[in-house]
Coordinates of C-alpha atoms in Angstrom, one line a residue:
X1 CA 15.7 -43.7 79.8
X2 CA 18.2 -41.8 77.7
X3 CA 17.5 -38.1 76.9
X4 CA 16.2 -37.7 73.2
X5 CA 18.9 -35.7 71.0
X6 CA 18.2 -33.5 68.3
X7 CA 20.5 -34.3 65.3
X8 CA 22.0 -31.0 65.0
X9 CA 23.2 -31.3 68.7
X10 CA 25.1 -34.5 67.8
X11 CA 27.3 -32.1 65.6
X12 CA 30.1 -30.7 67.2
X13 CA 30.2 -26.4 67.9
X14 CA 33.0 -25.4 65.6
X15 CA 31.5 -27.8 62.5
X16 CA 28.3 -26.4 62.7
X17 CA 30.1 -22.8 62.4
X18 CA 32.2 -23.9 59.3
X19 CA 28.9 -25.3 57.7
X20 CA 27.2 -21.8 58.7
X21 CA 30.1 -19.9 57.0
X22 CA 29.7 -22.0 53.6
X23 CA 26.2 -21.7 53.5
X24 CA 27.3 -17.9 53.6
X25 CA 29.7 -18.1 50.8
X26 CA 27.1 -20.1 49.0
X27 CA 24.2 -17.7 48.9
X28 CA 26.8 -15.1 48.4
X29 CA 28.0 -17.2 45.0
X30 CA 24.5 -17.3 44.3
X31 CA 23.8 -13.6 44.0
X32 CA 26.9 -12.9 42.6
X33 CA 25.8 -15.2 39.5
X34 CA 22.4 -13.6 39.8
X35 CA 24.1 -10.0 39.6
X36 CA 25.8 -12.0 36.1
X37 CA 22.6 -12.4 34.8
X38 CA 21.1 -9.3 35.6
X39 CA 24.3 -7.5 33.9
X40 CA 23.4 -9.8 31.0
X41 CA 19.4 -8.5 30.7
X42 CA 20.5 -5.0 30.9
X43 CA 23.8 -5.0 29.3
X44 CA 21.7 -5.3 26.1
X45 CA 21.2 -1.6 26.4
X46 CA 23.2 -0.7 23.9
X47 CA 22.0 -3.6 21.4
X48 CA 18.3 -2.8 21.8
X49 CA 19.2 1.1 21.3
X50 CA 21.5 0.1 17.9
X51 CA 18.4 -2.0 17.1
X52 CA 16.2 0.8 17.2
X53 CA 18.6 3.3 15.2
X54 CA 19.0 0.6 12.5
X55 CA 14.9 0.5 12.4
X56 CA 14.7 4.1 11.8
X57 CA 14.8 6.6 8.9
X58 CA 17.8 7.0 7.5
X59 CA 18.9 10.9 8.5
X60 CA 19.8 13.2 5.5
X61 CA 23.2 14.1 4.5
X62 CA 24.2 17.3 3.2
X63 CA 26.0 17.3 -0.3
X64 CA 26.5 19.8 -2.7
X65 CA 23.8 20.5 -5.0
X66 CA 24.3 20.0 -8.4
X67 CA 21.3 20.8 -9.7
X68 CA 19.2 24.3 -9.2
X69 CA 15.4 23.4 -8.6
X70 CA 12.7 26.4 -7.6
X71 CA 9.6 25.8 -6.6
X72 CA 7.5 28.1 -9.1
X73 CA 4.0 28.3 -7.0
X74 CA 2.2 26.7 -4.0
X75 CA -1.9 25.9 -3.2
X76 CA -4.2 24.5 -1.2
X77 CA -6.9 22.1 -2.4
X78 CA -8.2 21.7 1.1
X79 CA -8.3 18.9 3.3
X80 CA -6.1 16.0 2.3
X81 CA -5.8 12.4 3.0
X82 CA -4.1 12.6 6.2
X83 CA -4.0 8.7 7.9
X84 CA -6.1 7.0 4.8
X85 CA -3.3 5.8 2.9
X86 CA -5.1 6.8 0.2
X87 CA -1.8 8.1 -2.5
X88 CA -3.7 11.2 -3.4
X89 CA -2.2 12.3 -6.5
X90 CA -2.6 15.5 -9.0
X91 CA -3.3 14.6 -12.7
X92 CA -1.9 17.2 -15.5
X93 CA -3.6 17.4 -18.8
X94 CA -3.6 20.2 -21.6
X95 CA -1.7 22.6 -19.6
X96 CA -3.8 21.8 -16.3
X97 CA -3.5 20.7 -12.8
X98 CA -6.4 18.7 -11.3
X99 CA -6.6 18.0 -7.6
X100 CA -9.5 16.7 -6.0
X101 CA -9.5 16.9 -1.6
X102 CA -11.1 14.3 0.7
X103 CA -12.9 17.6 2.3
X104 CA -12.8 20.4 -0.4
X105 CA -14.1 19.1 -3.8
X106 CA -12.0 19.5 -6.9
X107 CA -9.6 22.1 -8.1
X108 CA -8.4 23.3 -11.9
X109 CA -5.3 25.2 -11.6
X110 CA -3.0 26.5 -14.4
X111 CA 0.3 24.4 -15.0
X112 CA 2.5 27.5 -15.3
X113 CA 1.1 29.9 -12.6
X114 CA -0.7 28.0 -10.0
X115 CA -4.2 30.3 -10.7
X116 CA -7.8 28.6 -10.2
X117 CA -9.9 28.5 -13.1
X118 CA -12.3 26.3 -11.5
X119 CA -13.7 24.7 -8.3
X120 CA -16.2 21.9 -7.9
X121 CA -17.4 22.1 -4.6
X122 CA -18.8 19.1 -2.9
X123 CA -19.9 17.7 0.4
X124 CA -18.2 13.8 -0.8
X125 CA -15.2 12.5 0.7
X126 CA -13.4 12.4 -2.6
X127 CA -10.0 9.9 -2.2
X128 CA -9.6 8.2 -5.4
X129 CA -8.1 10.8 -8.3
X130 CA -8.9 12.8 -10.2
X131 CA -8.3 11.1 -13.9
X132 CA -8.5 13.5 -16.7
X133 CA -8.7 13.2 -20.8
X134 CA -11.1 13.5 -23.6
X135 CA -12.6 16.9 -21.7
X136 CA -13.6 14.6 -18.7
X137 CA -11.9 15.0 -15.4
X138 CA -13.5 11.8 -13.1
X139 CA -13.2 11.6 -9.5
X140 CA -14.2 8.9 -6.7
X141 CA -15.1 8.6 -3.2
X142 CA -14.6 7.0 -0.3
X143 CA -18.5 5.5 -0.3
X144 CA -18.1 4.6 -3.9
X145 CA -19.3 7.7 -5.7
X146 CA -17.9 8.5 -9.4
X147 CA -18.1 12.3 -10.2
X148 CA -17.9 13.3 -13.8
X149 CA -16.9 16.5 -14.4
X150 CA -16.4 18.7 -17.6
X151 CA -12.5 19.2 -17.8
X152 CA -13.3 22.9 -19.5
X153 CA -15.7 24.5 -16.7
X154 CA -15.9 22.2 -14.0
X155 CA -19.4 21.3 -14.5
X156 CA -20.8 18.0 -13.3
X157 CA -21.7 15.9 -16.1
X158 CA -23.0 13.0 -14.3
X159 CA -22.2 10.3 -11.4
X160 CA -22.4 6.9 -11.0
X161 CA -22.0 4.6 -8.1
X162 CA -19.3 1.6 -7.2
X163 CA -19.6 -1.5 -4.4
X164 CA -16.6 0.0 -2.6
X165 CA -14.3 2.9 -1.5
X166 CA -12.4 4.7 -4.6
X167 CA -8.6 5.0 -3.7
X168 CA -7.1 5.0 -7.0
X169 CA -7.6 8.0 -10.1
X170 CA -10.3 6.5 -12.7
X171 CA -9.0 6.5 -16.0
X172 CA -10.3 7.7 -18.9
X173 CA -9.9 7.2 -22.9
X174 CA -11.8 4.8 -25.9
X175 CA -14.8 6.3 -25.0
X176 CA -14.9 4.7 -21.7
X177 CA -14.4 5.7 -17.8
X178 CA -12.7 3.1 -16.2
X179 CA -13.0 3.0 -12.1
X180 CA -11.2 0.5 -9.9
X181 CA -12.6 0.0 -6.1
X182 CA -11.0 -1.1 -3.5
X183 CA -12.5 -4.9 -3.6
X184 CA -10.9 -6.0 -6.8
X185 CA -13.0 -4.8 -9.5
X186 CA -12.7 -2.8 -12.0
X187 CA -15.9 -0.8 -13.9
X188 CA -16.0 0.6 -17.3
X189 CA -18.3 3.5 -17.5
X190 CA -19.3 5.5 -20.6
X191 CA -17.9 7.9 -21.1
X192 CA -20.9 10.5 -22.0
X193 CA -23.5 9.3 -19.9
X194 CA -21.9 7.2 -17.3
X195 CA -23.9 3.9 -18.0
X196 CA -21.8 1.3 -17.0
X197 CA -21.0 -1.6 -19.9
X198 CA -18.8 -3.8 -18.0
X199 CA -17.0 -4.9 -15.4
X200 CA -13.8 -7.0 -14.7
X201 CA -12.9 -8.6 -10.8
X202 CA -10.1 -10.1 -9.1
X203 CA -10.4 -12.3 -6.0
X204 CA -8.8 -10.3 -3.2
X205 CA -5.6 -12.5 -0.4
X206 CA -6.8 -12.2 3.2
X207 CA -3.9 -9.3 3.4
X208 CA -3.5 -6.8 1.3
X209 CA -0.8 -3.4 1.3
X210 CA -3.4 -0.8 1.8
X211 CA -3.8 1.0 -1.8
X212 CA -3.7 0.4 -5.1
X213 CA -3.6 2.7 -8.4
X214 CA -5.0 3.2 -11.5
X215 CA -5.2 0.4 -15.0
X216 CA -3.0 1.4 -18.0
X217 CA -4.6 1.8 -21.4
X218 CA -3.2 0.1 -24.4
X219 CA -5.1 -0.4 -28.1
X220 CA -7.7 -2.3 -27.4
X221 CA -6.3 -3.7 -23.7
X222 CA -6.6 -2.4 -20.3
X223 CA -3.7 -4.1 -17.7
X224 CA -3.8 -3.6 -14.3
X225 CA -1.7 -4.6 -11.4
X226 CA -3.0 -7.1 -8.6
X227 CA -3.2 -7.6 -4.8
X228 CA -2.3 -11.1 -5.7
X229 CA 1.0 -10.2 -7.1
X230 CA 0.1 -10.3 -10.8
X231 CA -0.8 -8.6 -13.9
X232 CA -4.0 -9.1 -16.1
X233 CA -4.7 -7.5 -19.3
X234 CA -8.6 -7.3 -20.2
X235 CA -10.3 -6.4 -23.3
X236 CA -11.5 -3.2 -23.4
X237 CA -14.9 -4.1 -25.9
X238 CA -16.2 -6.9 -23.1
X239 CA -14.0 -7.1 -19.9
X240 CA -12.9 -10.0 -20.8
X241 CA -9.8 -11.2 -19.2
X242 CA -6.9 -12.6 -22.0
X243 CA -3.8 -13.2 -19.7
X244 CA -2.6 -13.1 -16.3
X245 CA 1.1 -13.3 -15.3
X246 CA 2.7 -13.1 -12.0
X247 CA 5.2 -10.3 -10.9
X248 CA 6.3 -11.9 -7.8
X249 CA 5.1 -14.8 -6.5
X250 CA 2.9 -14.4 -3.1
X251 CA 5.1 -17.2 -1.1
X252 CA 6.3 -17.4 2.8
X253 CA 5.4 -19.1 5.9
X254 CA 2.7 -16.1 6.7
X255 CA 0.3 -13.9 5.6
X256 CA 2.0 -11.0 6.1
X257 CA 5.5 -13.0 4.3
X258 CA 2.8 -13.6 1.4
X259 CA 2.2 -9.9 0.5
X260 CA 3.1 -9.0 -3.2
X261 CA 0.9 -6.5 -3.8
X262 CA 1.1 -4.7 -7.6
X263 CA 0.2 -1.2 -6.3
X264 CA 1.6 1.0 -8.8
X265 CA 0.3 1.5 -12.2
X266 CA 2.3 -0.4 -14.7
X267 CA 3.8 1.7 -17.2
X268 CA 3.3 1.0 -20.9
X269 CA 5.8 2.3 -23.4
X270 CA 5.2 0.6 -27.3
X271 CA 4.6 -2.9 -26.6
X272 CA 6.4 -3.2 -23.1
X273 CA 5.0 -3.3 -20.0
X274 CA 6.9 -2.8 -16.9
X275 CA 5.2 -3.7 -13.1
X276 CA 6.6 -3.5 -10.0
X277 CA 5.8 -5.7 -6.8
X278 CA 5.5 -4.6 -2.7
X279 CA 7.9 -8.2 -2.6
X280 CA 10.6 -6.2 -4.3
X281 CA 10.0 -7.6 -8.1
X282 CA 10.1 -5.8 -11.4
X283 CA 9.4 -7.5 -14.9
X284 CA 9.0 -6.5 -18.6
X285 CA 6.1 -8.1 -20.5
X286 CA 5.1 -7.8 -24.3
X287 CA 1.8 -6.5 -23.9
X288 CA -0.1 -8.2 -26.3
X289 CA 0.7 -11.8 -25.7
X290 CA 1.6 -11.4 -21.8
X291 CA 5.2 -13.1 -22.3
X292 CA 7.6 -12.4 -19.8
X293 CA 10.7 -10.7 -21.2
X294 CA 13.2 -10.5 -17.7
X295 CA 12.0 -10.4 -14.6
X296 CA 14.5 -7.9 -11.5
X297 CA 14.6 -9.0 -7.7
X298 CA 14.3 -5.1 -7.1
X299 CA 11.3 -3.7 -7.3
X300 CA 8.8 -2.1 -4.8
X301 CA 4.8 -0.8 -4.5
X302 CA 4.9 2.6 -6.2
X303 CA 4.6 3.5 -9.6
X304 CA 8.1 2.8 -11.6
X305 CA 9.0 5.7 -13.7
X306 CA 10.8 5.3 -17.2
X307 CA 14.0 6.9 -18.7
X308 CA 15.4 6.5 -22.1
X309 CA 17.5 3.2 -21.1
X310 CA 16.6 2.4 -17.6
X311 CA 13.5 2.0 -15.6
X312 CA 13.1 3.4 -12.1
X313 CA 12.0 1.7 -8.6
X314 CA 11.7 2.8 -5.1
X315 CA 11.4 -0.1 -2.9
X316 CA 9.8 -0.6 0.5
X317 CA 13.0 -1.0 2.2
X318 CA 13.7 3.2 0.9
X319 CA 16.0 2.4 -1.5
X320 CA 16.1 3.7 -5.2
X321 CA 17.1 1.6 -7.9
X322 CA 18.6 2.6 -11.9
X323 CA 17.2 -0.7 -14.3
X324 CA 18.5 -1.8 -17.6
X325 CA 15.3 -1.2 -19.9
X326 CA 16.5 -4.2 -21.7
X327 CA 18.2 -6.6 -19.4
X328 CA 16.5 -5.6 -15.8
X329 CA 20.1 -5.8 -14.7
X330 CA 21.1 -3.2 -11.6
X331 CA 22.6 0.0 -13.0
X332 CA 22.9 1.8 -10.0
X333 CA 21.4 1.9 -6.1
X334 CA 21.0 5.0 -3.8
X335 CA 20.7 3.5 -0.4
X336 CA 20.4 7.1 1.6
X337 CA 16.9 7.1 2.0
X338 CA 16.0 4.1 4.1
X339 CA 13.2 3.6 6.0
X340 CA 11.6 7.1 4.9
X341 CA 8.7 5.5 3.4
X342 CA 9.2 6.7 -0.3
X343 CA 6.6 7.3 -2.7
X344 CA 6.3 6.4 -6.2
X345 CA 9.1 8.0 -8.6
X346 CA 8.9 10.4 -11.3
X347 CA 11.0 11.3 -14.1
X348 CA 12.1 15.7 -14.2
X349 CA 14.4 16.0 -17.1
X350 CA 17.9 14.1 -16.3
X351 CA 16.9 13.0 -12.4
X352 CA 14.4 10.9 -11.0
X353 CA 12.3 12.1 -7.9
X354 CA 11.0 11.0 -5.1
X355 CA 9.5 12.5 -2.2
X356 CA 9.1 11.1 1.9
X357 CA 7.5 11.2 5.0
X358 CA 9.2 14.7 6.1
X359 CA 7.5 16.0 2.8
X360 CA 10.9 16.4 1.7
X361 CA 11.8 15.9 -2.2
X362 CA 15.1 14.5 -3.4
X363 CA 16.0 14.8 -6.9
X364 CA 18.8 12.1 -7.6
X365 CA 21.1 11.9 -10.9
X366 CA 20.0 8.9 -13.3
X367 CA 23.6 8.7 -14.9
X368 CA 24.8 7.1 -11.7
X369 CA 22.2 7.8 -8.8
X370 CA 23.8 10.6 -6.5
X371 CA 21.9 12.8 -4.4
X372 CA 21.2 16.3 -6.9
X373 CA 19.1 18.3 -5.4
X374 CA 16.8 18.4 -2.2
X375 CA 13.7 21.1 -1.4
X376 CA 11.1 20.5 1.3
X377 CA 7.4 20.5 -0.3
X378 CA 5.7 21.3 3.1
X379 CA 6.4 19.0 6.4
X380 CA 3.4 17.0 5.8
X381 CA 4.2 13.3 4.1
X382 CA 4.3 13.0 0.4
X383 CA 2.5 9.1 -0.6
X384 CA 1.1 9.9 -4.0
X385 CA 4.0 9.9 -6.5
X386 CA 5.1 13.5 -8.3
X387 CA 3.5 13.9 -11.7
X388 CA 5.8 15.3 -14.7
X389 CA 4.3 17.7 -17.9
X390 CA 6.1 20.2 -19.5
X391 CA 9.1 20.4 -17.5
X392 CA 7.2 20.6 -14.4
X393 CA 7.0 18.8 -11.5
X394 CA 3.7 18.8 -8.9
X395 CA 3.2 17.0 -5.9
X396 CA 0.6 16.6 -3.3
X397 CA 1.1 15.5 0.2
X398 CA -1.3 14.1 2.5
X399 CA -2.2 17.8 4.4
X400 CA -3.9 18.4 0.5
X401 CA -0.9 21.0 -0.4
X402 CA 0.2 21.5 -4.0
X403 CA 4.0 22.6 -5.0
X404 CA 5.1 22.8 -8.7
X405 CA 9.0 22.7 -9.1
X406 CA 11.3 23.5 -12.2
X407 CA 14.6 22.2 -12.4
X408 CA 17.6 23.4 -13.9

């Protein structure tokens, strides 16, 4: 009987080495290509970290001021908005400063001098406003409290109540209190006893940009900006809704792509009304008839601001855009402020003004955009936009400080 051999003994000694050697310089190929690949995840280093530099905020430059600006006081209205995302923003009327305080109450203070003639305290969370005209100054909550106030001594006059949390400044004129609450409605209130005659509602999208802001008056009209990306004007004597007409349309493969939020209150000059959209659109309407008269592919979700011949947008990309009044054509751009989560703009004399997440405040040149001036306003974020009267500017950022600034 012949012995049983085992296949590898049937191949010769010095084969069996050579095939020993390649399997060596095989495995050795192998992790050579692995250490290829390995080089390839982590020689994205330097990717990844230009990735993340080109996701943050822009840094400041320095540049040479051309404009003097002095801060002419400081206060405190006590505890601000922090994390809500509320856009707490002074109102100015008749030579005053309102300011109203989540935790704090509300605050007169004099325009020139910063001095407080009057404090309403309170135990409310107070987010939306204040408003102020016609001797009113009106004030909301975040539980859906309206606080009347008188504008004189800061005595309440009465208070009402809303379905939802106030975010944006009632407005007040014709007699009426209007109050918009953060579920798309909008209540008219009157104005000397707070009975409420009407009220007007939009259908909310499933995603929203946290905030909105305050209706515009015209004669007779009331026009408001939407979640859904359009305008409506409403009749002031019954609510009644007359025309609706988008700023941007909500479009994109999700929700999130779908966003076109009108958060800032449109501004109404004459007959024109100009609205800006969080999907970068800006348009000009004839008020009374809602006809579209150009329509910008720049535009953001704060307030646009108004010069003599151009109107002015921050978008939510950071930056700051010059509009033809009469074309929407691009006058100029200011690109510097990326990613520093802008607020609305303001108008101060011959710049426009925005302020950022650093509290600081940049006043640029509206001739051709430049960077004019800069001051810090605090180091706590500024989201409500600045608010303009008699050559003075005052802001409010989300620790509940107050700064008024003059510019030369």
């Amino acid at each position: 009987m012949k012995p049983s051999i085992h296949p590898s003994a049937a191949v010769p000694r010095q084969w069996r080495r050579i095939a020993g050697r390649m399997v060596v310089v095989l495995a050795c190929a192998a992790v050579l290509a692995g250490c290829s690949t390995i080089r390839g995840w982590f020689g994205g280093d330097e990717e990844k970290k230009a990735a993340k530099r080109a996701s943050e905020p822009a840094e400041l430059v320095d540049f040479t001021p051309s404009a003097s600006v002095t801060r002419i006081w400081s206060a405190s209205v006590g505890k601000g908005e922090d994390r809500l995302g509320v856009r707490q923003a002074p109102a100015i009327a008749d030579g005053r400063v309102y300011a109203a305080a989540v935790d704090g109450g509300v605050r007169a203070l004099d325009l020139q001098t910063g001095a407080v003639l009057w404090h309403y305290r309170s135990d409310l969370r107070l987010s939306g406003g204040p408003g102020a005209g016609d001797g009113l100054v009106v004030v909301g909550g975040l539980k859906g409290e309206v606080v009347a106030l008188d504008a004189a001594t800061g005595a309440e006059r009465w208070q009402a109540q809303v379905p939802n949390e106030v975010i944006a400044p009632p407005v007040i004129g014709q007699g009426l209190v209007f109050v918009r609450s953060n579920d798309g409605r909008v209540s008219a209130f009157d104005a000397e006893d707070g009975q409420r005659r009407w009220f007007w509602t939009k259908e909310l999208p499933s995603l929203t940009v946290r905030g909105n802001d305050a209706p515009v008056l015209g004669p007779g009209l009331m026009f408001v900006g939407n979640d859904d990306g359009t305008v409506a004007a409403v009749s002031l004597a019954d609510g009644r809704e007359l025309w609706d007409l988008p700023v941007a349309q909500p479009d994109g493969r999700t929700e999130l792509d779908r966003m076109a939020d009108v958060d800032g209150t449109p501004v109404l000059d004459g007959t024109v009304l100009y609205a800006s959209s969080y999907k970068q659109s800006t348009v000009a309407i004839d008020a009374p008839s809602g006809r579209p008269i150009w329509a910008s592919d720049r535009g953001g979700p704060g307030r646009p601001g108004l010069a003599i011949d151009r109107v002015l947008v921050s978008d939510r990309n950071g930056s700051v855009w010059a509009l033809d009044r009469s074309s929407g054509g691009a006058v100029w751009e200011q690109p510097g402020l990326a990613r520093r989560n802008l607020s609305g703009v303001a108008v101060h004399g011959d710049y426009v003004v925005v302020g950022d997440f650093e509290g600081y405040l940049h006043w640029l040149r509206l001739d051709n955009g430049e960077f004019a001036a800069r001051q810090r306003a605090g180091r706590a974020a500024i989201k409500g936009a600045p608010v303009v009267a008699d050559g003075i500017l005052v802001v409010q950022n989300i620790k509940g400080d107050l700064t008024a600034w003059r510019v030369q």
